[in-house]
Amino acid sequence: MGRGDLTNAEWERLEPLLPEGGGRGGRWNDHRRTINGVLYRARTGLPWRDLPERFGSWITVYKRHRRWSADGTWQMLLTAIQAEQDAEGRVGWDISVDSTTVRAHQHAAGAPRTPPPPVRGRQKGDTAGTNRGDPVLAAGRPAGGGGQTGECLGRSRGGLTTKIHLSADSRCRALSLVLTPGQYGDSPQFRRVLATIRIPRLGPGRPRTRPDSLAADKAYSSRANRSYLRRRKIRHTIPEPRDQRAHRRRRGSTGGRPTGFNAERYKARNVVERAINRLKNFRAVATRYDKRAYIFLGTVTLAALVIWLRT
């Protein structure tokens, strides 16, 4: 077992969730070696063709990562581990929301403008990710196409960038992940990030989608976001920028009451910053090399999965 590979304990938790492997010449051979190959590439950021021979053919490792990014298998594994820990009471539901910008390598540009190919049908007994609740996957085709914006690449002074929006629990682990081009603002993606939180219960009951409380910086301060949180009855701590405070006061009684702010709760907002730092320890996350957005999202999801397994 090499440095960074799955341990025996981690593999025992993942193996029952994976598609059944075939025999000699079968379709799914040696999942563990292939996943270790994807992990090695995510950790080091090296080109796929330079994978060490101990992981087998590089094209096999790449194609399985691409397929599992498209059909939701990586997301399914992450959701399953989250549900397992939530059932044990090890998920901190005082969450924080933030985003981080990722520099895109020049090799990440140049994807075809046409949408990615449809996701192939699953074999009998394949327990890969479900399409329910995802209109893109339900249509049989992953997101992407249409140029740089469709592949979540944005232009800035530093070059091509992608932004990762995420929510993190109180133990510095990502609960939900959303990709946008690098120039997109944080506040418009706020609802989308919260809507992506969905942790099933191992017993009866609906999946949990609502945190106990939420903290975010002043980039997320808006009347629309606060109204959304009040409708969902989510306690929140978001500082009000000076210009918004002055505008509210100028309106007098029509400006509404002052926003509440819990300074002690806000001190714990750094958990999302620490979650971002953990994700960016994977070099293929800190710098984007994948041309397709759905493949890069699969890489980020895999990094989040490993963090959950090892926390």
mmCIF file with all atom_site columns, N, CA and C in Angstrom, residues 36 40 62 136 174 200 216 226 228 236 241 244 250 275-276:
data_model
loop_
_atom_site.group_PDB
_atom_site.id
_atom_site.type_symbol
_atom_site.label_atom_id
_atom_site.label_alt_id
_atom_site.label_comp_id
_atom_site.label_asym_id
_atom_site.label_entity_id
_atom_site.label_seq_id
_atom_site.pdbx_PDB_ins_code
_atom_site.Cartn_x
_atom_site.Cartn_y
_atom_site.Cartn_z
_atom_site.occupancy
_atom_site.B_iso_or_equiv
_atom_site.pdbx_formal_charge
_atom_site.auth_seq_id
_atom_site.auth_comp_id
_atom_site.auth_asym_id
_atom_site.auth_atom_id
_atom_site.pdbx_PDB_model_num
ATOM 1  N N  . ASN A 1 36  ? -7.319  3.954  -6.070  1.00 0.00 ? 36  ASN A N  1
ATOM 2  C CA . ASN A 1 36  ? -6.027  4.436  -5.594  1.00 0.00 ? 36  ASN A CA 1
ATOM 3  C C  . ASN A 1 36  ? -5.300  5.224  -6.682  1.00 0.00 ? 36  ASN A C  1
ATOM 4  N N  . TYR A 1 40  ? -4.184  9.045  -6.341  1.00 0.00 ? 40  TYR A N  1
ATOM 5  C CA . TYR A 1 40  ? -2.795  9.468  -6.563  1.00 0.00 ? 40  TYR A CA 1
ATOM 6  C C  . TYR A 1 40  ? -2.743  10.672 -7.493  1.00 0.00 ? 40  TYR A C  1
ATOM 7  N N  . TYR A 1 62  ? -8.430  6.656  -15.886 1.00 0.00 ? 62  TYR A N  1
ATOM 8  C CA . TYR A 1 62  ? -9.059  7.902  -16.330 1.00 0.00 ? 62  TYR A CA 1
ATOM 9  C C  . TYR A 1 62  ? -10.511 7.676  -16.742 1.00 0.00 ? 62  TYR A C  1
ATOM 10 N N  . VAL A 1 136 ? -30.102 17.183 -14.840 1.00 0.00 ? 136 VAL A N  1
ATOM 11 C CA . VAL A 1 136 ? -29.079 16.976 -15.863 1.00 0.00 ? 136 VAL A CA 1
ATOM 12 C C  . VAL A 1 136 ? -28.804 15.497 -16.040 1.00 0.00 ? 136 VAL A C  1
ATOM 13 N N  . ALA A 1 174 ? -16.758 19.206 3.827   1.00 0.00 ? 174 ALA A N  1
ATOM 14 C CA . ALA A 1 174 ? -17.705 19.755 2.854   1.00 0.00 ? 174 ALA A CA 1
ATOM 15 C C  . ALA A 1 174 ? -19.006 18.982 2.871   1.00 0.00 ? 174 ALA A C  1
ATOM 16 N N  . PRO A 1 200 ? -29.299 11.544 3.361   1.00 0.00 ? 200 PRO A N  1
ATOM 17 C CA . PRO A 1 200 ? -30.370 10.588 3.684   1.00 0.00 ? 200 PRO A CA 1
ATOM 18 C C  . PRO A 1 200 ? -30.219 10.038 5.103   1.00 0.00 ? 200 PRO A C  1
ATOM 19 N N  . ALA A 1 216 ? -22.002 33.032 7.641   1.00 0.00 ? 216 ALA A N  1
ATOM 20 C CA . ALA A 1 216 ? -21.401 33.408 6.366   1.00 0.00 ? 216 ALA A CA 1
ATOM 21 C C  . ALA A 1 216 ? -20.882 34.823 6.482   1.00 0.00 ? 216 ALA A C  1
ATOM 22 N N  . ARG A 1 226 ? -31.613 36.636 3.400   1.00 0.00 ? 226 ARG A N  1
ATOM 23 C CA . ARG A 1 226 ? -32.140 36.589 4.762   1.00 0.00 ? 226 ARG A CA 1
ATOM 24 C C  . ARG A 1 226 ? -33.599 36.139 4.770   1.00 0.00 ? 226 ARG A C  1
ATOM 25 N N  . TYR A 1 228 ? -34.962 34.158 2.599   1.00 0.00 ? 228 TYR A N  1
ATOM 26 C CA . TYR A 1 228 ? -34.921 32.718 2.305   1.00 0.00 ? 228 TYR A CA 1
ATOM 27 C C  . TYR A 1 228 ? -34.612 31.913 3.564   1.00 0.00 ? 228 TYR A C  1
ATOM 28 N N  . HIS A 1 236 ? -29.276 32.226 11.559  1.00 0.00 ? 236 HIS A N  1
ATOM 29 C CA . HIS A 1 236 ? -28.112 32.606 10.775  1.00 0.00 ? 236 HIS A CA 1
ATOM 30 C C  . HIS A 1 236 ? -27.394 33.797 11.388  1.00 0.00 ? 236 HIS A C  1
ATOM 31 N N  . PRO A 1 241 ? -23.126 44.724 5.779   1.00 0.00 ? 241 PRO A N  1
ATOM 32 C CA . PRO A 1 241 ? -22.149 45.720 5.318   1.00 0.00 ? 241 PRO A CA 1
ATOM 33 C C  . PRO A 1 241 ? -22.576 47.145 5.670   1.00 0.00 ? 241 PRO A C  1
ATOM 34 N N  . GLN A 1 244 ? -25.239 48.757 3.307   1.00 0.00 ? 244 GLN A N  1
ATOM 35 C CA . GLN A 1 244 ? -26.591 48.243 3.504   1.00 0.00 ? 244 GLN A CA 1
ATOM 36 C C  . GLN A 1 244 ? -27.201 48.788 4.794   1.00 0.00 ? 244 GLN A C  1
ATOM 37 N N  . ARG A 1 250 ? -31.667 55.091 6.156   1.00 0.00 ? 250 ARG A N  1
ATOM 38 C CA . ARG A 1 250 ? -32.239 56.180 5.372   1.00 0.00 ? 250 ARG A CA 1
ATOM 39 C C  . ARG A 1 250 ? -33.707 55.935 5.054   1.00 0.00 ? 250 ARG A C  1
ATOM 40 N N  . ALA A 1 275 ? -11.979 23.937 5.841   1.00 0.00 ? 275 ALA A N  1
ATOM 41 C CA . ALA A 1 275 ? -12.419 22.905 4.899   1.00 0.00 ? 275 ALA A CA 1
ATOM 42 C C  . ALA A 1 275 ? -11.832 23.156 3.512   1.00 0.00 ? 275 ALA A C  1
ATOM 43 N N  . ILE A 1 276 ? -11.800 24.426 3.090   1.00 0.00 ? 276 ILE A N  1
ATOM 44 C CA . ILE A 1 276 ? -11.195 24.778 1.795   1.00 0.00 ? 276 ILE A CA 1
ATOM 45 C C  . ILE A 1 276 ? -9.713  24.429 1.796   1.00 0.00 ? 276 ILE A C  1
#
